[in-house]
């Protein structure tokens, strides 16, 4: 069995994950051909709380193309942090800034409590639980989704519904699990009604939490799941189909974009592409240096 077949087998979804065209899937060794000139993006940058807060004011994102993917390279000025037009719960700008500065100083436990008590936007009114994040706080890999769905709202943990089962299978295929070397979080910590996309205002008010989670975790790699998370994190409106296959940058951390598991459940033919993305991410992680004894 080839290495790739072993991955697929481990995932227990081998027939569904087979590429539709032979050769369409990047084998891991070829997946990473990041030129030396761009290798800096795979090195982890120190991210302090201050830098993180500063990033809230002036976020730049960069992306480099993985050769062979056919995507042109680009370096974009990120949009400045979108300030919500109105804040039913969030107060004025000064209050919002003070809140973001405070959040940027919190350690994991007070941060989780802050989230649990959060009433910054209207999403707090209908939630059952806040959904802070789950996983290994020493993880080198971070997966970022959009926001809690029904099951996540009920259980207070990200990705525990159907799409979570698929995500767990994807992790297993990489030899990882949500308990080991992976941390999973969302753009928003409360469920949007009827699973609608979070409003920009809601995402902006929730953003200091994710920024702080990233700063505390300092992952070596971020995998962004789906359009909503990609747009928010990378300050772009490009479709996922154009964002995947490239190494993006979030504050010095390499970012790989792939399809959201719920999209993959609706469009199983796209699973092969998601598998390509995970192979690409894995190769990038390997390239970024020796693991501290982790996957
Ligand atoms: N979809 C997400 O983006 N996040 C979850 O936690 C669950 C479903």
Short mmCIF file of N, CA, C and O and ligand atoms in Angstrom, two decimals, residues 145-149 152 158-159 163 186 260, ligand 1:
data_model
loop_
_atom_site.label_atom_id
_atom_site.label_comp_id
_atom_site.label_asym_id
_atom_site.label_seq_id
_atom_site.Cartn_x
_atom_site.Cartn_y
_atom_site.Cartn_z
N UNK A 145 -12.85 27.08 11.80
CA UNK A 145 -14.12 27.01 11.08
C UNK A 145 -14.88 28.32 11.22
O UNK A 145 -14.33 29.35 11.65
N UNK A 146 -16.13 28.23 10.89
CA UNK A 146 -16.94 29.45 10.78
C UNK A 146 -17.63 29.80 12.10
O UNK A 146 -17.42 30.87 12.66
N UNK A 147 -18.44 28.88 12.58
CA UNK A 147 -19.19 29.16 13.81
C UNK A 147 -19.99 27.94 14.18
O UNK A 147 -20.19 27.03 13.36
N UNK A 148 -20.45 27.90 15.42
CA UNK A 148 -21.17 26.71 15.89
C UNK A 148 -22.48 26.49 15.15
O UNK A 148 -23.16 27.44 14.75
N UNK A 149 -22.80 25.22 14.96
CA UNK A 149 -24.13 24.83 14.49
C UNK A 149 -24.95 24.36 15.67
O UNK A 149 -24.61 24.59 16.84
N UNK A 152 -23.14 21.93 18.13
CA UNK A 152 -22.06 22.62 18.82
C UNK A 152 -22.64 23.55 19.89
O UNK A 152 -22.10 23.65 21.00
N UNK A 158 -16.68 22.76 19.37
CA UNK A 158 -16.74 22.91 17.92
C UNK A 158 -16.74 21.57 17.18
O UNK A 158 -16.16 20.59 17.65
N UNK A 159 -17.39 21.57 16.07
CA UNK A 159 -17.37 20.44 15.13
C UNK A 159 -17.69 19.11 15.81
O UNK A 159 -16.88 18.18 15.81
N UNK A 163 -20.59 17.47 10.25
CA UNK A 163 -19.36 17.98 9.63
C UNK A 163 -18.17 17.71 10.54
O UNK A 163 -17.04 17.52 10.07
N UNK A 186 -13.41 28.51 16.06
CA UNK A 186 -14.27 29.12 15.05
C UNK A 186 -14.10 30.64 15.02
O UNK A 186 -13.62 31.24 15.98
N UNK A 260 -14.92 23.67 3.51
CA UNK A 260 -15.54 23.38 4.80
C UNK A 260 -16.12 21.96 4.77
O UNK A 260 -16.69 21.55 3.76
N1 LIG B 1 -19.21 24.38 11.34
C1 LIG B 1 -18.24 25.23 11.77
O1 LIG B 1 -17.71 26.03 11.00
N2 LIG B 1 -17.85 25.15 13.03
C2 LIG B 1 -18.36 24.27 13.89
O2 LIG B 1 -17.94 24.26 15.04
C3 LIG B 1 -19.37 23.40 13.42
C4 LIG B 1 -19.78 23.47 12.14
#
